[in-house]
Amino acid sequence: MADVTTNSPRLILTDTNFRLWLPLLWIGVIAAAALLAPLIAPHDPLAQDLMLERLPPFFMDGSEPGYWLGTDSLGRDVLSRIIYGARIALFVSLIAATTTGIFGSALGLIAGFYGGWADRVISRLVDIWMAFPPVLFAVLLVAVMGTGLGSVIAAIALIDWTRFARVIRAETMVQARMDYVDSARIGGARRAATLVSEILPNVMPSIIALLMLEMGIAVIVEAILSFVNLSISSDDPTWGSMIAEGRGAIHFAWWVLLFPLIALFMTVLSFSTLGEGLKQRFDPVLK
Amino acid sequence: MNQMTQPTPPALFSIRDLRLSFADRAHKPLFGPAPRVEVLKGLSLEIPEGRITGIVGESGSGKSTFGRILVRLLAPESGQVLFDGKDIGALGEAALRPLRRDLQMIFQDPMSSLNPRHKVWRIIAQPMKRYGRGGDRTDAITALEKVGLSAHFADRYPHELSGGQRQRVGIARAIALEPRFILADEIVSGLDVSSQAQVLTLLADLARDMGLTLAFISHDLSVIRHLCDTVVVLHHGVIVDQGPVEDVFEHPQSEITKSLLSAIPHPEMDETWWDDMPEPA
Ligand SMILES: Nc1ncnc2c1ncn2[C@@H]1O[C@H](COP(=O)(O)OP(=O)(O)OP(=O)(O)O)[C@@H](O)[C@H]1O
Ligand SMILES: [Mg+2]
């Protein structure tokens, strides 16, 4: 018999790997900034110095050495605030996306695999949930629960679990029709064991892709809530609050707005690209 | 082939008046339940122990549906399914689980029936573990070697195998449990002609060596003639012919069987086709 050795496609470098390495690189930079913030931030992100207000970034006339990206209208160092802001952004996105992902995926798996009333209840809940405009919903939730990072995380999980539930339910239904599910039954597997050890590994790439997307969304939601002053206290350096402050000063200190906006945009883009890239990379049948 | 026709062995399965219908959603009226289409219309037959029984019929005649009742992936609507004297037709999943070790199945499409995320050895070993029949890597390799695959296939994923190799893994998984019955539903329809013969001879040899009962679904009568001891011909959910392969093929009772027989392209070529087959690698 001909031995068709198709060596694992996972190890071959292709163009699509750019979609993996570029976002990974950026996220690595942001993660390093977050972890090492006290060591690498050139200034205290909260230190105000009215003598140094609205310094332009290093490549412009009138810049001060050491204030690479300039200062805001209270004289705080923009680069240091972005670095400290990365801490909050990553912390929120990590916790919020994981919570949302576990909760939503579990419901999606159950609905898609067991069908029947479990599916009807979960699907109806998703429909009702999705009828609320999400941003309004988030603002409402945080207003009720009080400001703070915990509320932001809870709001993201409470709103966005439906994304996981919907997508994972549909994927699970597709997988549940595969013969390997019958095959597991023939092999004496219990229903729950089939769901966890047969179907879940096949749905995992989608869950991971969604998780990455969700991390990006969490960064945005946190920024929006900071922007409308519903995240943590406005003194703390979050990208959203920096953007909010920068917006007021756009005509005479555009850098206060632009640099956190770039950090935010790149991070969100990186997460969603990474999600897609990972999904492709872990698809076993994709050649 | 037909060398064992003398005394009729005891029946492993005794099936009486087996019926099943599906809801026909395409013709569902606006109100009220969908009409039901009868797929199996009162089948009665016995499947002799230790023999290979062929199940033939045109597409849509109910072969797979019948087979899935035998291994209890489906439950009959009415009638008896006696397996070794015990009616398994109405058993719940919990009561079936201990019996399932003896009711194995090899699927038509190995790409879909082997989990793409599990390595070959794990696919084979997991059912063994569940039934307390070993279940580590070496046990899986022993089973692989029985189907002519060497140990280095153990760490491959299904997509890294050829079609014939995949189907061998399907066979290995079934025989590793040393079941009493295996259902093989069109297991070679996705393979090229030469691997078809190899896989079929392999399965038939293993079944004879292990003394297990095999039900073999196919719409290829030349294959049935070669592999099976007895045959059942289905047509629109009704048995139109059954008995030892010799008898049915020499003296078909129904027009259906006759027309199926006349559709065999070159019966005289078949002999050499089988005999020239090298032993599976
Ligand atoms: N789950 C189902 N719901 C509704 N109808 C079904 C279902 N499964 C099978 N049928 C119908 O039952 C009939 C018999 O199907 P079955 O799969 O048993 O045929 P078969 O003899 O195996 O055909 P083939 O040779 O094409 O595999 C077909 O008409 C099919 O449309
Ligand atoms: Mg069929």
XYZ file of C-alpha atoms and ligand atoms in Angstrom:
600
model
C 0.000 0.000 0.000
C 1.292 3.396 -0.929
C 2.438 5.227 2.112
C 1.132 8.731 1.745
C 3.188 10.554 4.289
C 1.700 13.983 4.426
C 3.916 15.661 6.908
C 2.053 17.867 9.285
C 1.268 21.161 7.562
C 1.628 22.896 10.919
C 5.351 23.376 10.690
C 5.588 24.845 7.224
C 6.089 28.604 7.072
C 3.633 30.325 4.767
C 2.320 33.792 4.061
C -0.533 33.199 6.413
C 1.979 32.989 9.210
C 2.412 36.736 8.943
C -1.097 36.890 10.235
C 0.225 35.011 13.217
C 3.615 36.561 13.846
C 2.866 40.226 13.276
C -0.049 40.354 15.720
C 1.846 38.135 18.148
C 4.759 40.567 17.991
C 2.574 43.561 18.767
C 0.710 41.748 21.545
C 4.073 40.649 22.915
C 5.222 44.275 23.000
C 2.024 45.372 24.735
C 2.222 42.463 27.173
C 5.845 43.281 27.990
C 4.896 46.920 28.502
C 2.075 45.858 30.812
C 4.208 43.479 32.850
C 7.254 45.703 33.116
C 5.491 49.047 33.319
C 7.196 50.238 36.539
C 10.587 49.398 35.075
C 10.260 50.778 31.580
C 7.918 53.734 31.946
C 10.165 56.818 31.852
C 7.903 58.794 34.210
C 5.226 58.397 36.812
C 2.000 58.244 34.746
C 0.164 60.311 37.325
C 2.843 62.948 37.957
C 1.554 66.308 36.880
C 3.863 69.117 36.046
C 2.233 72.240 34.776
C 5.593 73.544 33.644
C 5.727 70.750 31.123
C 2.172 70.820 29.818
C 1.459 69.907 26.190
C 5.014 69.124 25.214
C 5.055 67.793 21.647
C 6.550 64.389 20.756
C 10.299 64.012 20.207
C 10.335 64.709 16.474
C 8.772 68.145 16.773
C 10.199 71.501 17.742
C 9.887 72.321 21.404
C 10.027 68.747 22.636
C 11.775 67.886 25.874
C 14.228 64.977 26.020
C 12.746 62.051 27.931
C 9.159 62.873 26.963
C 9.096 60.777 23.808
C 5.471 61.083 22.947
C 4.909 64.440 24.561
C 2.770 65.362 27.539
C -0.911 66.113 28.051
C -2.572 69.278 29.294
C -1.630 68.447 32.892
C 1.963 67.770 31.951
C 1.745 63.976 32.338
C 3.975 61.859 30.110
C 1.907 60.319 27.293
C 4.225 57.337 26.717
C 4.200 56.391 30.400
C 0.435 56.635 30.485
C 0.115 54.435 27.418
C 2.407 51.854 29.031
C 0.431 51.845 32.250
C -2.780 51.895 30.228
C -1.666 48.637 28.590
C -1.813 47.008 32.030
C -5.447 47.836 32.483
C -6.339 47.075 28.876
C -4.710 43.629 28.923
C -5.927 42.750 32.388
C -9.514 43.595 31.509
C -9.391 41.875 28.144
C -7.823 38.709 29.520
C -10.233 38.275 32.407
C -13.296 39.481 30.530
C -12.673 37.380 27.429
C -11.963 34.219 29.424
C -15.064 34.646 31.567
C -17.209 35.421 28.539
C -15.682 32.574 26.547
C -16.099 29.887 29.174
C -19.638 30.884 29.995
C -20.850 31.421 26.420
C -19.083 28.382 24.963
C -20.455 26.080 27.641
C -23.991 27.203 26.846
C -23.348 26.921 23.098
C -21.960 23.399 23.450
C -24.906 22.281 25.559
C -27.496 23.826 23.250
C -25.875 22.462 20.100
C -25.247 18.970 21.398
C -28.267 18.148 23.532
C -30.830 20.044 21.460
C -34.397 19.737 22.738
C -35.533 22.009 25.524
C -31.980 22.896 26.560
C -31.465 24.340 23.100
C -34.828 26.091 23.088
C -34.194 27.772 26.427
C -30.648 28.863 25.573
C -31.501 30.028 22.065
C -34.451 32.038 23.297
C -32.289 33.637 25.954
C -29.732 34.574 23.297
C -32.444 36.127 21.118
C -33.816 38.193 23.972
C -30.343 39.244 25.068
C -29.356 40.361 21.618
C -32.377 42.619 21.362
C -30.613 45.083 23.712
C -28.235 47.578 22.081
C -24.906 46.449 23.577
C -23.297 49.782 24.380
C -26.415 51.074 26.073
C -26.643 47.790 27.907
C -23.042 48.109 29.092
C -23.507 51.669 30.271
C -26.680 50.659 32.078
C -25.023 47.689 33.746
C -22.039 49.668 34.935
C -24.286 52.472 36.124
C -26.203 49.932 38.196
C -23.204 47.970 39.454
C -21.061 51.023 40.088
C -17.885 52.019 38.296
C -14.712 49.994 38.575
C -12.831 47.311 36.685
C -14.936 44.500 38.176
C -18.073 46.077 36.773
C -16.463 46.562 33.389
C -15.489 42.905 33.254
C -18.902 41.755 34.431
C -20.591 43.985 31.875
C -18.519 42.559 29.023
C -19.236 38.981 30.080
C -22.925 39.649 30.610
C -23.304 41.236 27.203
C -21.048 39.270 24.941
C -21.589 35.665 26.051
C -24.200 35.502 23.303
C -21.490 35.774 20.644
C -19.855 32.588 21.924
C -23.157 30.851 22.553
C -24.411 31.499 19.027
C -21.275 30.601 17.100
C -20.339 27.607 19.237
C -23.887 26.267 19.160
C -23.867 26.287 15.359
C -20.408 24.662 15.207
C -21.420 22.049 17.739
C -24.494 21.153 15.728
C -22.323 20.572 12.677
C -19.886 18.434 14.658
C -22.657 16.488 16.388
C -23.749 15.134 13.023
C -20.333 13.699 12.255
C -19.906 9.942 12.326
C -17.248 10.149 15.006
C -20.006 10.990 17.461
C -21.897 7.795 16.591
C -18.586 6.060 16.631
C -17.943 7.165 20.210
C -21.383 5.894 21.147
C -20.582 2.539 19.572
C -17.375 2.592 21.606
C -19.359 2.949 24.827
C -18.824 6.656 25.513
C -21.339 8.529 27.623
C -23.025 11.594 26.165
C -21.200 14.092 28.356
C -17.858 12.412 27.688
C -18.543 12.563 23.953
C -19.215 16.277 24.202
C -16.069 16.993 26.191
C -13.509 14.680 24.629
C -14.796 14.298 21.063
C -16.670 17.454 20.094
C -14.934 20.087 22.225
C -11.489 19.554 20.637
C -13.064 20.099 17.225
C -14.799 23.282 18.307
C -11.723 24.590 20.125
C -10.219 26.479 17.144
C -13.406 28.510 16.864
C -13.439 29.142 20.578
C -9.857 30.376 20.459
C -10.546 32.602 17.465
C -13.550 34.063 19.255
C -11.524 34.505 22.429
C -9.004 36.610 20.571
C -11.748 38.638 18.966
C -13.354 39.042 22.377
C -10.088 40.291 23.859
C -10.053 42.959 21.192
C -13.668 43.822 21.900
C -12.957 43.963 25.625
C -10.205 46.485 24.993
C -12.664 48.607 23.031
C -15.463 48.289 25.570
C -13.129 49.212 28.389
C -12.001 52.209 26.344
C -15.589 53.242 25.657
C -16.517 52.976 29.302
C -13.436 54.975 30.300
C -14.319 57.456 27.609
C -17.710 58.048 29.183
C -16.090 57.957 32.606
C -17.667 54.701 33.738
C -14.533 52.638 34.135
C -12.044 53.178 36.936
C -11.345 56.619 38.353
C -10.419 59.014 35.600
C -6.987 59.668 37.109
C -5.871 56.167 36.286
C -4.232 55.953 32.900
C -6.541 54.001 30.638
C -6.428 54.327 26.880
C -10.078 55.275 26.811
C -9.731 58.100 29.300
C -6.622 59.333 27.451
C -8.596 59.417 24.216
C -11.403 61.262 25.968
C -8.995 63.844 27.317
C -7.114 64.084 24.072
C -10.305 64.767 22.168
C -10.720 68.080 23.970
C -7.197 69.133 23.112
C -7.061 67.863 19.551
C -6.405 71.278 17.992
C -3.367 72.166 20.047
C -2.062 68.772 21.272
C -3.149 66.103 18.793
C -0.587 63.607 20.144
C -2.530 63.203 23.362
C -5.338 61.700 21.295
C -3.440 60.020 18.496
C -0.921 57.807 20.320
C -3.353 56.022 22.649
C -5.700 55.669 19.682
C -2.948 53.941 17.686
C -2.159 51.647 20.625
C -5.837 50.768 20.934
C -6.343 50.236 17.233
C -3.230 48.079 16.809
C -4.125 45.954 19.795
C -7.677 45.315 18.672
C -6.541 44.585 15.129
C -3.819 42.249 16.390
C -6.218 40.243 18.522
C -8.717 39.705 15.745
C -6.048 38.860 13.158
C -4.377 36.506 15.599
C -7.706 34.803 16.201
C -8.192 34.132 12.503
C -4.583 33.038 12.068
C -4.749 30.626 14.991
C -7.960 29.146 13.735
C -6.355 28.369 10.393
C -3.205 27.070 11.948
C -5.011 24.622 14.177
C -7.394 23.344 11.555
C -6.205 19.746 11.150
C -7.777 19.185 7.757
C -6.595 22.420 6.222
C -3.658 21.782 3.987
C -17.191 -18.578 1.375
C -19.773 -21.281 1.268
C -17.847 -24.071 2.870
C -19.715 -23.777 6.149
C -23.221 -24.285 4.856
C -23.920 -27.674 6.377
C -25.438 -27.378 9.882
C -27.245 -24.095 10.516
C -25.494 -22.368 13.398
C -27.539 -20.752 16.149
C -28.782 -17.274 15.395
C -26.930 -14.365 16.969
C -29.727 -11.998 15.997
C -33.366 -12.991 15.667
C -35.451 -10.239 14.215
C -39.223 -10.363 14.152
C -41.504 -7.969 12.331
C -39.123 -5.032 12.625
C -40.696 -1.715 11.696
C -39.455 1.820 11.540
C -40.738 5.043 10.051
C -39.331 8.532 9.856
C -41.219 11.804 9.977
C -41.402 13.232 6.463
C -40.726 16.887 7.142
C -40.833 17.815 3.484
C -44.539 17.032 3.370
C -45.449 18.399 6.750
C -48.821 20.164 6.605
C -49.105 23.649 8.063
C -50.891 22.256 11.113
C -50.559 18.863 12.707
C -47.733 16.360 12.663
C -45.657 15.482 9.611
C -46.719 12.329 7.789
C -44.519 9.311 8.419
C -42.606 7.380 5.800
C -42.217 3.721 6.484
C -38.614 2.740 5.898
C -38.623 -0.781 7.329
C -41.879 -2.614 6.812
C -41.837 -5.664 9.023
C -38.506 -7.425 8.576
C -38.091 -10.929 9.984
C -34.787 -12.711 9.709
C -32.030 -14.422 11.599
C -28.362 -13.599 11.485
C -26.382 -16.786 12.066
C -23.547 -16.663 14.565
C -20.009 -16.802 13.229
C -21.045 -16.162 9.632
C -20.868 -13.246 7.260
C -24.277 -11.972 6.286
C -24.597 -9.679 3.310
C -27.289 -7.045 3.139
C -27.943 -5.771 -0.375
C -30.463 -3.553 -2.047
C -30.772 -0.405 -4.065
C -30.038 2.983 -2.627
C -32.746 3.988 -0.194
C -33.961 0.436 0.394
C -33.283 0.746 4.134
C -29.985 -1.127 4.487
C -28.239 1.432 6.655
C -31.343 2.042 8.714
C -31.620 -1.666 9.389
C -27.935 -1.919 10.234
C -28.158 0.985 12.643
C -30.923 -0.794 14.476
C -28.737 -3.883 14.831
C -26.031 -1.855 16.574
C -28.718 0.204 18.312
C -27.794 3.600 16.974
C -31.493 3.632 16.140
C -34.378 2.107 18.067
C -37.108 0.173 16.240
C -40.670 1.369 16.426
C -42.058 -2.099 16.856
C -40.937 -5.672 16.551
C -38.282 -7.674 18.305
C -34.535 -7.466 18.011
C -33.196 -10.444 19.925
C -29.450 -10.339 20.350
C -28.229 -13.584 21.851
C -31.763 -14.198 23.090
C -32.181 -10.792 24.703
C -34.473 -8.130 23.268
C -32.275 -5.072 22.824
C -34.829 -3.118 20.778
C -36.238 -1.097 23.647
C -33.220 -0.827 25.936
C -32.144 2.600 27.101
C -28.639 3.920 26.547
C -27.482 3.012 30.060
C -28.631 -0.584 29.673
C -27.091 -0.778 26.218
C -23.666 0.472 27.217
C -22.367 -2.824 28.601
C -23.691 -4.590 25.478
C -22.083 -2.196 23.056
C -18.726 -3.863 23.343
C -20.277 -6.732 21.394
C -22.068 -4.531 18.859
C -19.376 -2.801 16.851
C -19.602 -0.898 13.613
C -17.273 0.190 10.844
C -18.490 3.299 9.067
C -18.668 4.159 5.406
C -16.680 7.374 5.646
C -13.571 6.990 7.803
C -12.741 10.666 7.398
C -15.846 11.515 9.346
C -15.897 8.538 11.702
C -12.344 8.988 12.966
C -12.060 12.083 15.126
C -9.662 14.430 13.277
C -8.302 15.739 16.592
C -7.221 12.405 18.019
C -4.200 10.350 17.183
C -4.749 6.910 15.713
C -3.667 5.073 18.837
C -6.041 7.048 20.973
C -8.947 6.400 18.619
C -8.341 2.673 19.001
C -7.434 2.643 22.676
C -10.243 4.693 24.152
C -13.059 2.149 23.700
C -10.695 -0.566 24.998
C -10.133 1.451 28.139
C -13.840 1.953 28.643
C -14.452 -1.771 28.543
C -11.467 -2.620 30.698
C -9.576 -4.354 27.932
C -6.291 -2.561 28.274
C -6.200 0.678 26.385
C -2.648 1.920 26.403
C -0.526 2.670 23.397
C 0.884 -0.847 23.068
C -2.608 -2.376 23.014
C -3.520 -0.031 20.190
C -0.366 -0.987 18.310
C -1.218 -4.676 18.667
C -4.600 -3.964 17.080
C -2.955 -1.896 14.340
C -0.627 -4.733 13.492
C -3.578 -7.091 13.139
C -4.897 -4.901 10.339
C -1.518 -4.654 8.657
C -0.453 -1.220 9.857
C 2.897 -0.797 11.559
C 3.483 0.876 14.896
C 4.539 4.183 13.417
C 0.960 4.864 12.362
C 0.009 5.079 16.034
C 1.008 8.710 16.343
C -0.523 9.909 13.114
C -3.717 11.878 12.821
C -6.465 10.513 10.543
C -5.835 13.164 7.886
C -2.274 11.894 7.592
C -3.441 8.502 6.329
C -4.637 7.244 2.968
C -8.232 6.160 2.533
C -7.384 2.485 2.825
C -5.252 3.063 5.902
C -8.050 5.033 7.518
C -10.489 2.240 6.929
C -8.017 -0.198 8.453
C -7.940 1.959 11.551
C -11.734 1.707 11.620
C -11.430 -2.069 11.467
C -8.738 -2.089 14.154
C -10.924 -0.065 16.469
C -13.806 -2.511 16.051
C -11.848 -5.738 16.419
C -9.760 -4.460 19.337
C -12.800 -4.938 21.545
C -13.140 -8.574 20.418
C -16.857 -8.082 19.833
C -19.329 -10.757 18.842
C -20.812 -8.696 16.045
C -19.522 -6.110 13.607
C -21.620 -4.140 11.159
C -19.731 -2.945 8.091
C -21.803 -0.391 6.183
C -20.398 0.112 2.671
C -16.937 0.380 4.128
C -15.097 0.422 0.831
C -17.286 2.665 -1.280
C -14.823 5.537 -0.895
C -11.755 3.529 -1.897
C -10.107 2.724 -5.193
C -10.569 -0.770 -6.554
C -7.328 -2.324 -5.356
C -7.606 -1.068 -1.773
C -11.255 -2.160 -1.813
C -10.272 -5.778 -2.308
C -7.503 -5.554 0.285
C -9.708 -4.062 2.956
C -12.515 -6.524 2.277
C -10.312 -9.618 2.366
C -8.665 -8.337 5.513
C -11.989 -7.892 7.246
C -13.364 -11.246 6.122
C -10.182 -13.036 7.227
C -10.225 -11.370 10.616
C -13.888 -12.190 11.090
C -13.273 -15.858 10.298
C -10.146 -16.052 12.469
C -11.869 -14.462 15.418
C -15.102 -16.342 14.835
C -17.137 -13.171 14.921
C -20.383 -12.441 13.153
C -20.265 -9.878 10.412
C -23.095 -8.035 8.697
C -21.915 -6.571 5.496
C -23.895 -3.881 3.704
C -23.158 -3.330 0.049
C -24.874 -2.776 -3.223
C -22.164 -4.673 -5.050
C -23.356 -8.223 -5.522
C -20.019 -9.528 -6.712
C -18.524 -8.489 -3.395
C -21.365 -10.133 -1.497
C -20.951 -13.337 -3.474
C -17.317 -13.477 -2.530
C -17.417 -12.571 1.089
C -20.717 -13.682 2.478
C -22.246 -16.922 3.636
C -25.816 -15.721 3.689
C -27.509 -12.781 2.075
C -30.590 -10.644 2.616
C -32.005 -8.614 -0.251
C -33.958 -5.512 0.736
C -36.295 -3.562 -1.476
C -38.247 -0.563 -0.207
C -37.946 -1.810 3.352
C -39.120 -5.344 2.617
C -37.046 -8.525 2.432
C -37.481 -9.913 -1.067
C -34.890 -12.688 -0.884
C -32.821 -14.321 1.797
C -30.811 -17.446 2.385
C -27.392 -18.934 1.719
C -25.516 -16.982 -0.916
C -25.356 -19.970 -3.300
C -29.109 -20.507 -3.220
C -30.050 -16.883 -3.619
C -27.625 -16.311 -6.434
C -28.482 -19.498 -8.302
C -32.211 -19.389 -7.720
C -33.297 -15.836 -7.026
C -36.882 -15.693 -5.873
C -37.735 -12.129 -6.761
C -37.473 -9.950 -9.824
C -35.516 -7.458 -7.759
C -32.744 -9.932 -7.038
C -32.685 -11.001 -10.673
C -32.281 -7.451 -11.886
C -29.582 -6.789 -9.286
C -27.780 -9.931 -10.446
C -27.974 -8.985 -14.068
C -26.369 -5.679 -13.218
C -23.096 -7.338 -12.164
C -20.814 -6.232 -14.977
C -18.349 -9.064 -15.612
C -18.820 -11.927 -13.202
C -16.156 -14.007 -14.945
C -13.518 -11.346 -14.290
C -14.151 -11.262 -10.601
C -12.382 -14.498 -9.750
C -8.985 -13.356 -10.946
C -9.508 -9.944 -9.438
C -9.795 -11.521 -6.026
C -7.187 -14.219 -6.432
C -4.509 -11.850 -7.689
C -4.764 -9.727 -4.612
C -1.489 -9.630 -2.720
C -1.635 -10.129 0.993
C -2.254 -6.791 2.650
C 0.974 -5.003 3.432
N -33.073 10.356 9.696
C -33.916 10.167 8.663
N -35.018 10.913 8.521
C -35.875 10.742 7.498
N -35.714 9.797 6.549
C -34.634 9.013 6.611
C -33.666 9.148 7.665
N -32.694 8.215 7.472
C -33.035 7.553 6.360
N -34.196 8.006 5.834
C -34.861 7.493 4.642
O -34.982 6.115 4.798
C -34.765 5.455 3.558
C -33.713 4.380 3.734
O -32.474 4.981 4.015
P -31.148 4.143 4.213
O -30.067 5.098 4.539
O -31.405 3.056 5.180
O -30.935 3.544 2.757
P -29.746 2.656 2.218
O -30.339 1.386 1.761
O -28.661 2.576 3.223
O -29.269 3.483 0.960
P -27.782 3.731 0.418
O -27.424 2.528 -0.378
O -27.943 4.935 -0.462
O -26.900 3.970 1.599
C -34.385 6.509 2.559
O -35.501 6.761 1.745
C -34.037 7.703 3.403
O -34.409 8.873 2.746
Mg -26.655 3.357 3.412
